[in-house]
Structures are given as C-alpha cells and as structure tokens.
Amino acid sequence: MSIDIATLPAVVPNWVAGKAVESSSDRRQPVISPATGRVLAEVPLSRASELDAVVASAAKAQRAWAAVPVKDRVQVLFRFKALLEEHLDELAELCSLENGKLLGEARASVAKGIECVEFATSLPQLAAGRVLEVSRGVECHSVRHPVGVVAGITPFNFPAMVPMWLFPLAIACGNAFVLKPSEVTPLCSTAMARLMKEAGLPDGVLSVINGDREIVEAICDHPGIKAVGFVGSTKVAKLVYGRASAHGKKVRALGGAKNHLVVVPDADPEMTATNILASFTGCAGQRCMAASVVVAVGDVEPIIDRVRELAAAMVPGRDVGAIISPAAHARITGYIDRAERDGLKILLDGRKARSEGDAGGNYLGPTIIDGAPAAHECACDEIFGPVLSIVRTKTLDEALAIENANPYGNAAAIYTTNGGVAQYFAERANAGMIGVNIGVPVPREPFAFGGWFDSKFGDGDITGEQAIDFWTNTKKITTKWSDKHRSNWMS
Ligand code: NAD
C-alpha cells in the first residue's frame, strides 16, 4: 500500500532520486484542509539552491531513460495506471482533503488523470515518425528525441489531474520530469511519485520539488531545464512564459478563464438548467472550465428560474465543495458585495447559505447575479468561485460580441436544440474549447486541452498530440547509400 492518508508526514518531503528528501529550507507554510480548517502538514518552500541537486539527479537518470525503447518506457505507465486504479480511493481522498473538493469530484478528477496516462501508453502508436524517398536513392526520415530534463508547475485546483496532464506523457517521451506542485495542495504529487516508483520508474526520472515563487523562478532560469509546462493563473502564466522563454526554453503556459454559456430560447429547459448548475457549482467554481457568465438571449426565464431553484437547494459541504482558503473566500464574497452595492440583482445569495460542512471550512453557497452589464467586473473577471453572472441580450450576435470581447479564450458553450444555431455559434465563438449543450466542454483524450488568448501563452495544447511535439524535438535524417555491397567490409 503506497498511500497512507492516516499517517501524513508532518513536513511534506521533496522527492529526489527516487526518495523522500527533507528540504533544507527554513521557509515553510501550513497545508490546511479547506473543508475543516485543520492543518494537515507543513510544506517546505524550497530554496533555489536546492534545485541544482534535483536537476543533476534528473539529468543523470534522463540519459539512461532516453536509451530505453519507447515500448519499454510505456510499460511503466501501464503499471502506473493499474496502481492508480488500485489506489483511486486513497488518492481521491487525499485530493479532497488538501483541496476541499467533494469526494466524488476528486474521484472524477483522478479518473480524468488516468485517461491522460492511457494516452501516454499509446506513445509507440502515436510517435512512429515519418519516412519518404525525397529524391532518387535519398531517403529522409524523422525521429523524435526527448528534450531532456523538463519541468511542470501546477495549480491548486486539480492536485492529481493537472500534474497527470504533464508528467506521464513527458516521461513516456524519454524526458526526466521535475514537478513543482502548488504549495497549497502538495500532497497528491508525492503520492503519485511513490506510485511511479512502485510501477518501476527508475530513480531520478520523476522528481518533486515543493515551493513557491522562488523555486518557480529558479526553474525558469535553470540552464539544465529545457522545457516548462505551466498551468495556473494568467498573471503567473505570463510571467513564467516570459521568463522561461527568455532563457531559450520551450514553454507552454495555460492561464485563467472567463467562460460564457449562451442560452437561446429554444434550449431544452431541464437539460440546460441542470447543465448550467453543474458547470458553475462543480468544484465550487474553482476550475478553469467553469461557467462564469450566462448570456441569456431573449426570454429564457423558465431556464433561469430553474437554475435558481436547483442552486437554492444545494447545501455547501454536501453538494458544493469548499473554497480553497479564507482569502479566496473573501475575494469571492467581495465580488458579490460590490455587485450588490452597484445595484445588480442578487438572485441567489450564497453568503447566506447554510452549510453542512465543518464550521472551520471555507464554504459559500451558489450565487447568481442577474442583470450584469457586460462591462461589470462580475461579468469580466475570473471570480473562481460558485458565482454565476447573468448578462441579458436581445440577439445571438450581441451574445457572441460579448463572448468575443473577453480577453480569455478557454471555453464557451451554447444551449440550443437547433443545429444551425449551434454551428453558427461554434464557428464564431473565440475560445479553444466549445460546448454545444455541454457547460464543461473538456475535450476527452485523444482530443487536446488548451484555450486561446489570455488563457494560454505559447503554441499548442497542453495534452494530446501537440503535447508529444512539445515534449520532444524532431530530428530529420537524410540518407543516401551507394550500391557497393560487394565491397562491403563485412564480406
Ligand atoms: P497560481 O497562478 O497562483 O499558481 C500556479 C503555480 O504558480 C503554483 O505552483 C504557484 O506556486 C506558482 N506561483 C504563484 N505565484 C507565483 C509567482 N508570482 N511567481 C512564480 N510562480 C508563482 O494559480 P492557482 O491559484 O494555484 O490556480 C488557479 C488558477 O489556475 C486559475 O486562474 C485557473 O483558471 C487556472 N487554471 C487554469 C487551467 C487551464 O487549463 N487553463 C487549469 C487549472 C487552473
């Protein structure tokens, strides 16, 4: 048994050369359960100077790992997948404990991570390269090489799934991977590193270094790290993209979002209402694919009424998970306070919701703000909580103009029973992931995850085939053989 949540370490270790290693840093912060307020452990904020040893062990391991044929490398991932399934309950519990998600949500997130592992096991089928006789007797073929030591920096909101967007595929590609999880939710990462070791991964191929800005900047600057995958807020994504690319690294940095769900009058009322509800309250609204704005086109009152009715019946702690921290809770309620002050209609007030959760938890009920002007902060900013703003328009084109004007481009969805309307919207909405009657349009494998504009810096998607391109460099080999076999030295 590899994950024992009953005996969490007092101080979360780093994971270096296949072992738990105590950070030498004197800087630490508590890991606090958002659902109870209980301190679970302390996490070290590793010093930049600690990164050298991690990269050195990773570089040594990577040379040997790259020499292992890809068909053998993915065998580790087949075993990792089996271990994840065997330990799904414990990993989900750990994820829920440190993040405050409901247990069912945590299970679903681990299951989605497992899909990414499955995709990585297909690498031998996906990365066979190309060959062509480019002129008589001259052949060109391409082969993929690992990039070397690479890194991933991840956010608090999916402590198991987002790391699994990154490290399984990067490792299958022959890289050694240095993971820097969110310091707010560091526990799942070491648990997964232990499972990778148990699956047979050679020591040093996967490392975990805990920390904050200091270690992120050190990763961006370190000459031994050749590529960085980042997932987090737009502000930090931009910083990481700029800093790591200035050092010549490959960088793909996913940022925040403000997702619009457009509802037109012919939408199926019950399906639309339940779907909008799930989109804005799931993971307590703390996901980059969450619905944040409903753009109501014309008269869709029965649907809005039903969303309100269903949301009002939700009990925080039972149906809605916890907010990550008291500071995030205050930031979210600040948006509601200001919307109220500005005269917007608070159709449902989550500040008043009765919680079934622990008294020390950061709970907030679903909140619906109606009649938001398109330029109001509640319709423009990423609130990252269970808060839905409703903007009213008369036409679909007005709704599209609002969606198109927002600086993010992660997801957008339309609810309609008319295929032509759906196609009109899908062609014109400016986002990387479009939903038709689906409020969380996460592309499942083999389709790739990635937004546009301020939701992503750097080219390509973070998962799927474009991620294989990211975690590899392609070598083109042009070959010409003269026909001299009779004088071959072997004969
Ligand atoms: P965050 O940007 O605060 O943190 C992400 C990572 O960056 C963490 O590992 C953190 O330690 C590090 N970091 C934080 N501040 C830093 C700084 N100043 N300099 C260098 N590194 C820094 O994000 P978060 O609050 O953990 O996560 C929530 C955000 O992530 C939301 O904006 C959400 O939309 C976004 N997100 C996006 C996606 C996506 O696919 N686009 C997926 C999940 C989350």
mmCIF file of N, CA and C in Angstrom, residues 244-334:
data_model
loop_
_atom_site.group_PDB
_atom_site.id
_atom_site.type_symbol
_atom_site.label_atom_id
_atom_site.label_comp_id
_atom_site.label_asym_id
_atom_site.label_seq_id
_atom_site.Cartn_x
_atom_site.Cartn_y
_atom_site.Cartn_z
ATOM 1 N N ALA A 244 10.873 32.051 -18.743
ATOM 2 C CA ALA A 244 11.487 30.797 -19.207
ATOM 3 C C ALA A 244 11.829 30.889 -20.689
ATOM 4 N N SER A 245 10.984 31.563 -21.494
ATOM 5 C CA SER A 245 11.360 31.651 -22.919
ATOM 6 C C SER A 245 12.554 32.566 -23.122
ATOM 7 N N ALA A 246 12.715 33.539 -22.245
ATOM 8 C CA ALA A 246 13.908 34.406 -22.372
ATOM 9 C C ALA A 246 15.188 33.586 -22.189
ATOM 10 N N HIS A 247 15.074 32.445 -21.505
ATOM 11 C CA HIS A 247 16.236 31.558 -21.340
ATOM 12 C C HIS A 247 16.275 30.476 -22.417
ATOM 13 N N GLY A 248 15.470 30.651 -23.468
ATOM 14 C CA GLY A 248 15.525 29.732 -24.601
ATOM 15 C C GLY A 248 14.806 28.423 -24.385
ATOM 16 N N LYS A 249 13.969 28.352 -23.348
ATOM 17 C CA LYS A 249 13.269 27.084 -23.103
ATOM 18 C C LYS A 249 12.002 27.013 -23.954
ATOM 19 N N LYS A 250 11.554 25.786 -24.219
ATOM 20 C CA LYS A 250 10.207 25.603 -24.739
ATOM 21 C C LYS A 250 9.259 25.884 -23.578
ATOM 22 N N VAL A 251 8.209 26.657 -23.818
ATOM 23 C CA VAL A 251 7.259 26.936 -22.729
ATOM 24 C C VAL A 251 5.831 26.862 -23.263
ATOM 25 N N ARG A 252 5.007 26.207 -22.515
ATOM 26 C CA ARG A 252 3.570 26.196 -22.794
ATOM 27 C C ARG A 252 2.908 26.514 -21.464
ATOM 28 N N ALA A 253 2.232 27.654 -21.383
ATOM 29 C CA ALA A 253 1.716 28.128 -20.094
ATOM 30 C C ALA A 253 0.228 28.412 -20.201
ATOM 31 N N LEU A 254 -0.562 27.625 -19.490
ATOM 32 C CA LEU A 254 -2.014 27.822 -19.502
ATOM 33 C C LEU A 254 -2.419 28.748 -18.363
ATOM 34 N N GLY A 255 -3.345 29.659 -18.675
ATOM 35 C CA GLY A 255 -3.749 30.659 -17.687
ATOM 36 C C GLY A 255 -5.209 30.518 -17.282
ATOM 37 N N GLY A 256 -5.764 31.606 -16.816
ATOM 38 C CA GLY A 256 -7.121 31.615 -16.274
ATOM 39 C C GLY A 256 -8.181 31.692 -17.358
ATOM 40 N N ALA A 257 -9.422 31.980 -16.940
ATOM 41 C CA ALA A 257 -10.536 31.907 -17.886
ATOM 42 C C ALA A 257 -11.733 32.713 -17.401
ATOM 43 N N LYS A 258 -12.592 33.024 -18.313
ATOM 44 C CA LYS A 258 -13.916 33.572 -18.010
ATOM 45 C C LYS A 258 -14.838 32.985 -19.083
ATOM 46 N N ASN A 259 -15.562 31.941 -18.707
ATOM 47 C CA ASN A 259 -16.283 31.174 -19.723
ATOM 48 C C ASN A 259 -17.743 31.588 -19.818
ATOM 49 N N HIS A 260 -18.200 31.762 -21.057
ATOM 50 C CA HIS A 260 -19.568 32.208 -21.323
ATOM 51 C C HIS A 260 -20.436 31.036 -21.783
ATOM 52 N N LEU A 261 -21.591 30.917 -21.180
ATOM 53 C CA LEU A 261 -22.582 29.946 -21.639
ATOM 54 C C LEU A 261 -23.741 30.749 -22.213
ATOM 55 N N VAL A 262 -24.010 30.565 -23.495
ATOM 56 C CA VAL A 262 -25.064 31.331 -24.172
ATOM 57 C C VAL A 262 -26.314 30.468 -24.235
ATOM 58 N N VAL A 263 -27.417 31.030 -23.749
ATOM 59 C CA VAL A 263 -28.682 30.280 -23.734
ATOM 60 C C VAL A 263 -29.673 30.978 -24.659
ATOM 61 N N VAL A 264 -30.188 30.243 -25.645
ATOM 62 C CA VAL A 264 -31.190 30.823 -26.549
ATOM 63 C C VAL A 264 -32.557 30.208 -26.222
ATOM 64 N N PRO A 265 -33.641 30.871 -26.666
ATOM 65 C CA PRO A 265 -34.973 30.446 -26.208
ATOM 66 C C PRO A 265 -35.357 29.014 -26.563
ATOM 67 N N ASP A 266 -34.764 28.434 -27.625
ATOM 68 C CA ASP A 266 -35.191 27.062 -27.963
ATOM 69 C C ASP A 266 -34.420 25.987 -27.180
ATOM 70 N N ALA A 267 -33.599 26.386 -26.220
ATOM 71 C CA ALA A 267 -32.820 25.396 -25.453
ATOM 72 C C ALA A 267 -33.756 24.464 -24.674
ATOM 73 N N ASP A 268 -33.324 23.223 -24.515
ATOM 74 C CA ASP A 268 -34.074 22.253 -23.714
ATOM 75 C C ASP A 268 -34.021 22.707 -22.247
ATOM 76 N N PRO A 269 -35.161 23.070 -21.657
ATOM 77 C CA PRO A 269 -35.110 23.736 -20.341
ATOM 78 C C PRO A 269 -34.439 22.905 -19.240
ATOM 79 N N GLU A 270 -34.852 21.666 -19.042
ATOM 80 C CA GLU A 270 -34.342 20.911 -17.898
ATOM 81 C C GLU A 270 -32.867 20.557 -18.089
ATOM 82 N N MET A 271 -32.540 20.081 -19.294
ATOM 83 C CA MET A 271 -31.143 19.719 -19.551
ATOM 84 C C MET A 271 -30.238 20.948 -19.397
ATOM 85 N N THR A 272 -30.687 22.074 -19.930
ATOM 86 C CA THR A 272 -29.871 23.286 -19.866
ATOM 87 C C THR A 272 -29.685 23.731 -18.418
ATOM 88 N N ALA A 273 -30.766 23.729 -17.666
ATOM 89 C CA ALA A 273 -30.683 24.200 -16.278
ATOM 90 C C ALA A 273 -29.743 23.317 -15.449
ATOM 91 N N THR A 274 -29.893 22.002 -15.580
ATOM 92 C CA THR A 274 -29.044 21.116 -14.761
ATOM 93 C C THR A 274 -27.585 21.210 -15.197
ATOM 94 N N ASN A 275 -27.390 21.435 -16.495
ATOM 95 C CA ASN A 275 -26.032 21.524 -17.006
ATOM 96 C C ASN A 275 -25.343 22.824 -16.568
ATOM 97 N N ILE A 276 -26.072 23.917 -16.610
ATOM 98 C CA ILE A 276 -25.504 25.190 -16.148
ATOM 99 C C ILE A 276 -25.161 25.090 -14.656
ATOM 100 N N LEU A 277 -26.080 24.488 -13.919
ATOM 101 C CA LEU A 277 -25.864 24.316 -12.480
ATOM 102 C C LEU A 277 -24.560 23.552 -12.217
ATOM 103 N N ALA A 278 -24.406 22.426 -12.915
ATOM 104 C CA ALA A 278 -23.207 21.600 -12.703
ATOM 105 C C ALA A 278 -21.955 22.387 -13.089
ATOM 106 N N SER A 279 -22.067 23.186 -14.146
ATOM 107 C CA SER A 279 -20.885 23.900 -14.628
ATOM 108 C C SER A 279 -20.427 24.984 -13.643
ATOM 109 N N PHE A 280 -21.371 25.696 -13.029
ATOM 110 C CA PHE A 280 -20.904 26.806 -12.169
ATOM 111 C C PHE A 280 -20.704 26.424 -10.705
ATOM 112 N N THR A 281 -21.298 25.293 -10.301
ATOM 113 C CA THR A 281 -21.107 24.911 -8.891
ATOM 114 C C THR A 281 -20.077 23.785 -8.726
ATOM 115 N N GLY A 282 -19.819 23.018 -9.785
ATOM 116 C CA GLY A 282 -18.867 21.906 -9.694
ATOM 117 C C GLY A 282 -17.501 22.414 -9.264
ATOM 118 N N CYS A 283 -16.849 21.659 -8.390
ATOM 119 C CA CYS A 283 -15.548 22.060 -7.822
ATOM 120 C C CYS A 283 -15.652 23.464 -7.211
ATOM 121 N N ALA A 284 -16.833 23.804 -6.733
ATOM 122 C CA ALA A 284 -17.111 25.119 -6.129
ATOM 123 C C ALA A 284 -16.685 26.255 -7.066
ATOM 124 N N GLY A 285 -16.834 26.002 -8.367
ATOM 125 C CA GLY A 285 -16.496 27.039 -9.350
ATOM 126 C C GLY A 285 -15.008 27.262 -9.506
ATOM 127 N N GLN A 286 -14.212 26.431 -8.840
ATOM 128 C CA GLN A 286 -12.756 26.636 -8.892
ATOM 129 C C GLN A 286 -12.134 25.748 -9.970
ATOM 130 N N ARG A 287 -12.578 25.940 -11.179
ATOM 131 C CA ARG A 287 -11.947 25.224 -12.297
ATOM 132 C C ARG A 287 -11.972 26.149 -13.510
ATOM 133 N N CYS A 288 -10.955 26.002 -14.332
ATOM 134 C CA CYS A 288 -10.807 26.939 -15.450
ATOM 135 C C CYS A 288 -11.868 26.717 -16.512
ATOM 136 N N MET A 289 -12.634 25.607 -16.409
ATOM 137 C CA MET A 289 -13.690 25.345 -17.387
ATOM 138 C C MET A 289 -15.068 25.694 -16.824
ATOM 139 N N ALA A 290 -15.138 26.252 -15.635
ATOM 140 C CA ALA A 290 -16.427 26.540 -15.006
ATOM 141 C C ALA A 290 -17.187 27.619 -15.761
ATOM 142 N N ALA A 291 -18.518 27.481 -15.769
ATOM 143 C CA ALA A 291 -19.355 28.568 -16.274
ATOM 144 C C ALA A 291 -19.204 29.741 -15.338
ATOM 145 N N SER A 292 -19.060 30.910 -15.917
ATOM 146 C CA SER A 292 -18.936 32.086 -15.086
ATOM 147 C C SER A 292 -19.979 33.130 -15.462
ATOM 148 N N VAL A 293 -20.320 33.154 -16.759
ATOM 149 C CA VAL A 293 -21.323 34.103 -17.244
ATOM 150 C C VAL A 293 -22.348 33.326 -18.073
ATOM 151 N N VAL A 294 -23.625 33.528 -17.760
ATOM 152 C CA VAL A 294 -24.662 33.069 -18.687
ATOM 153 C C VAL A 294 -25.096 34.283 -19.500
ATOM 154 N N VAL A 295 -25.022 34.159 -20.809
ATOM 155 C CA VAL A 295 -25.554 35.225 -21.656
ATOM 156 C C VAL A 295 -26.935 34.752 -22.100
ATOM 157 N N ALA A 296 -27.954 35.400 -21.546
ATOM 158 C CA ALA A 296 -29.335 34.991 -21.794
ATOM 159 C C ALA A 296 -29.855 35.778 -22.991
ATOM 160 N N VAL A 297 -30.150 35.052 -24.078
ATOM 161 C CA VAL A 297 -30.614 35.700 -25.310
ATOM 162 C C VAL A 297 -32.147 35.660 -25.324
ATOM 163 N N GLY A 298 -32.779 36.835 -25.274
ATOM 164 C CA GLY A 298 -34.252 36.890 -25.300
ATOM 165 C C GLY A 298 -34.842 36.324 -24.019
ATOM 166 N N ASP A 299 -36.027 35.757 -24.173
ATOM 167 C CA ASP A 299 -36.748 35.275 -22.996
ATOM 168 C C ASP A 299 -36.374 33.824 -22.690
ATOM 169 N N VAL A 300 -35.543 33.646 -21.690
ATOM 170 C CA VAL A 300 -35.188 32.284 -21.251
ATOM 171 C C VAL A 300 -35.502 32.152 -19.750
ATOM 172 N N GLU A 301 -36.519 32.906 -19.324
ATOM 173 C CA GLU A 301 -36.834 32.968 -17.884
ATOM 174 C C GLU A 301 -37.066 31.609 -17.232
ATOM 175 N N PRO A 302 -37.817 30.692 -17.901
ATOM 176 C CA PRO A 302 -38.043 29.398 -17.233
ATOM 177 C C PRO A 302 -36.719 28.689 -16.912
ATOM 178 N N ILE A 303 -35.742 28.870 -17.779
ATOM 179 C CA ILE A 303 -34.451 28.193 -17.550
ATOM 180 C C ILE A 303 -33.713 28.861 -16.382
ATOM 181 N N ILE A 304 -33.705 30.188 -16.368
ATOM 182 C CA ILE A 304 -33.037 30.905 -15.267
ATOM 183 C C ILE A 304 -33.711 30.553 -13.933
ATOM 184 N N ASP A 305 -35.047 30.536 -13.963
ATOM 185 C CA ASP A 305 -35.786 30.208 -12.729
ATOM 186 C C ASP A 305 -35.401 28.819 -12.214
ATOM 187 N N ARG A 306 -35.286 27.894 -13.162
ATOM 188 C CA ARG A 306 -34.972 26.512 -12.766
ATOM 189 C C ARG A 306 -33.538 26.417 -12.232
ATOM 190 N N VAL A 307 -32.595 27.144 -12.859
ATOM 191 C CA VAL A 307 -31.216 27.130 -12.344
ATOM 192 C C VAL A 307 -31.231 27.653 -10.905
ATOM 193 N N ARG A 308 -31.981 28.726 -10.706
ATOM 194 C CA ARG A 308 -32.040 29.323 -9.360
ATOM 195 C C ARG A 308 -32.636 28.340 -8.352
ATOM 196 N N GLU A 309 -33.708 27.691 -8.771
ATOM 197 C CA GLU A 309 -34.396 26.744 -7.878
ATOM 198 C C GLU A 309 -33.458 25.576 -7.487
ATOM 199 N N LEU A 310 -32.770 25.025 -8.493
ATOM 200 C CA LEU A 310 -31.862 23.900 -8.224
ATOM 201 C C LEU A 310 -30.678 24.353 -7.366
ATOM 202 N N ALA A 311 -30.153 25.529 -7.674
ATOM 203 C CA ALA A 311 -28.977 26.029 -6.942
ATOM 204 C C ALA A 311 -29.341 26.331 -5.489
ATOM 205 N N ALA A 312 -30.574 26.828 -5.283
ATOM 206 C CA ALA A 312 -31.007 27.182 -3.923
ATOM 207 C C ALA A 312 -31.085 25.946 -3.030
ATOM 208 N N ALA A 313 -31.295 24.785 -3.664
ATOM 209 C CA ALA A 313 -31.421 23.551 -2.873
ATOM 210 C C ALA A 313 -30.058 22.945 -2.536
ATOM 211 N N MET A 314 -29.003 23.526 -3.053
ATOM 212 C CA MET A 314 -27.675 22.937 -2.816
ATOM 213 C C MET A 314 -27.127 23.378 -1.461
ATOM 214 N N VAL A 315 -26.557 22.424 -0.770
ATOM 215 C CA VAL A 315 -26.012 22.713 0.558
ATOM 216 C C VAL A 315 -24.487 22.645 0.488
ATOM 217 N N PRO A 316 -23.825 23.780 0.807
ATOM 218 C CA PRO A 316 -22.359 23.754 0.816
ATOM 219 C C PRO A 316 -21.859 22.709 1.808
ATOM 220 N N GLY A 317 -20.826 21.996 1.425
ATOM 221 C CA GLY A 317 -20.305 20.927 2.279
ATOM 222 C C GLY A 317 -20.906 19.579 1.895
ATOM 223 N N ARG A 318 -22.129 19.614 1.372
ATOM 224 C CA ARG A 318 -22.769 18.363 0.931
ATOM 225 C C ARG A 318 -22.787 18.292 -0.604
ATOM 226 N N ASP A 319 -23.211 19.410 -1.220
ATOM 227 C CA ASP A 319 -23.353 19.434 -2.687
ATOM 228 C C ASP A 319 -22.321 20.345 -3.348
ATOM 229 N N VAL A 320 -21.698 21.192 -2.572
ATOM 230 C CA VAL A 320 -20.703 22.128 -3.108
ATOM 231 C C VAL A 320 -19.469 22.038 -2.206
ATOM 232 N N GLY A 321 -18.319 21.860 -2.820
ATOM 233 C CA GLY A 321 -17.087 21.728 -2.041
ATOM 234 C C GLY A 321 -16.657 23.050 -1.422
ATOM 235 N N ALA A 322 -15.527 22.989 -0.736
ATOM 236 C CA ALA A 322 -15.041 24.177 -0.014
ATOM 237 C C ALA A 322 -14.212 25.071 -0.931
ATOM 238 N N ILE A 323 -14.149 26.334 -0.548
ATOM 239 C CA ILE A 323 -13.269 27.301 -1.227
ATOM 240 C C ILE A 323 -11.868 27.106 -0.648
ATOM 241 N N ILE A 324 -10.879 27.285 -1.485
ATOM 242 C CA ILE A 324 -9.528 26.861 -1.117
ATOM 243 C C ILE A 324 -8.986 27.527 0.158
ATOM 244 N N SER A 325 -9.322 28.802 0.386
ATOM 245 C CA SER A 325 -8.740 29.483 1.559
ATOM 246 C C SER A 325 -9.673 30.597 2.021
ATOM 247 N N PRO A 326 -9.500 31.049 3.248
ATOM 248 C CA PRO A 326 -10.302 32.200 3.697
ATOM 249 C C PRO A 326 -10.060 33.427 2.811
ATOM 250 N N ALA A 327 -8.835 33.601 2.330
ATOM 251 C CA ALA A 327 -8.546 34.773 1.479
ATOM 252 C C ALA A 327 -9.324 34.675 0.162
ATOM 253 N N ALA A 328 -9.371 33.460 -0.417
ATOM 254 C CA ALA A 328 -10.130 33.291 -1.664
ATOM 255 C C ALA A 328 -11.616 33.502 -1.395
ATOM 256 N N HIS A 329 -12.087 33.028 -0.246
ATOM 257 C CA HIS A 329 -13.490 33.204 0.142
ATOM 258 C C HIS A 329 -13.806 34.704 0.228
ATOM 259 N N ALA A 330 -12.912 35.456 0.843
ATOM 260 C CA ALA A 330 -13.133 36.905 0.981
ATOM 261 C C ALA A 330 -13.095 37.587 -0.390
ATOM 262 N N ARG A 331 -12.208 37.114 -1.271
ATOM 263 C CA ARG A 331 -12.129 37.715 -2.612
ATOM 264 C C ARG A 331 -13.450 37.495 -3.355
ATOM 265 N N ILE A 332 -13.996 36.278 -3.238
ATOM 266 C CA ILE A 332 -15.227 35.943 -3.972
ATOM 267 C C ILE A 332 -16.419 36.728 -3.402
ATOM 268 N N THR A 333 -16.530 36.747 -2.068
ATOM 269 C CA THR A 333 -17.678 37.476 -1.486
ATOM 270 C C THR A 333 -17.538 38.978 -1.745
ATOM 271 N N GLY A 334 -16.306 39.435 -1.920
ATOM 272 C CA GLY A 334 -16.084 40.844 -2.278
ATOM 273 C C GLY A 334 -16.765 41.181 -3.603
#
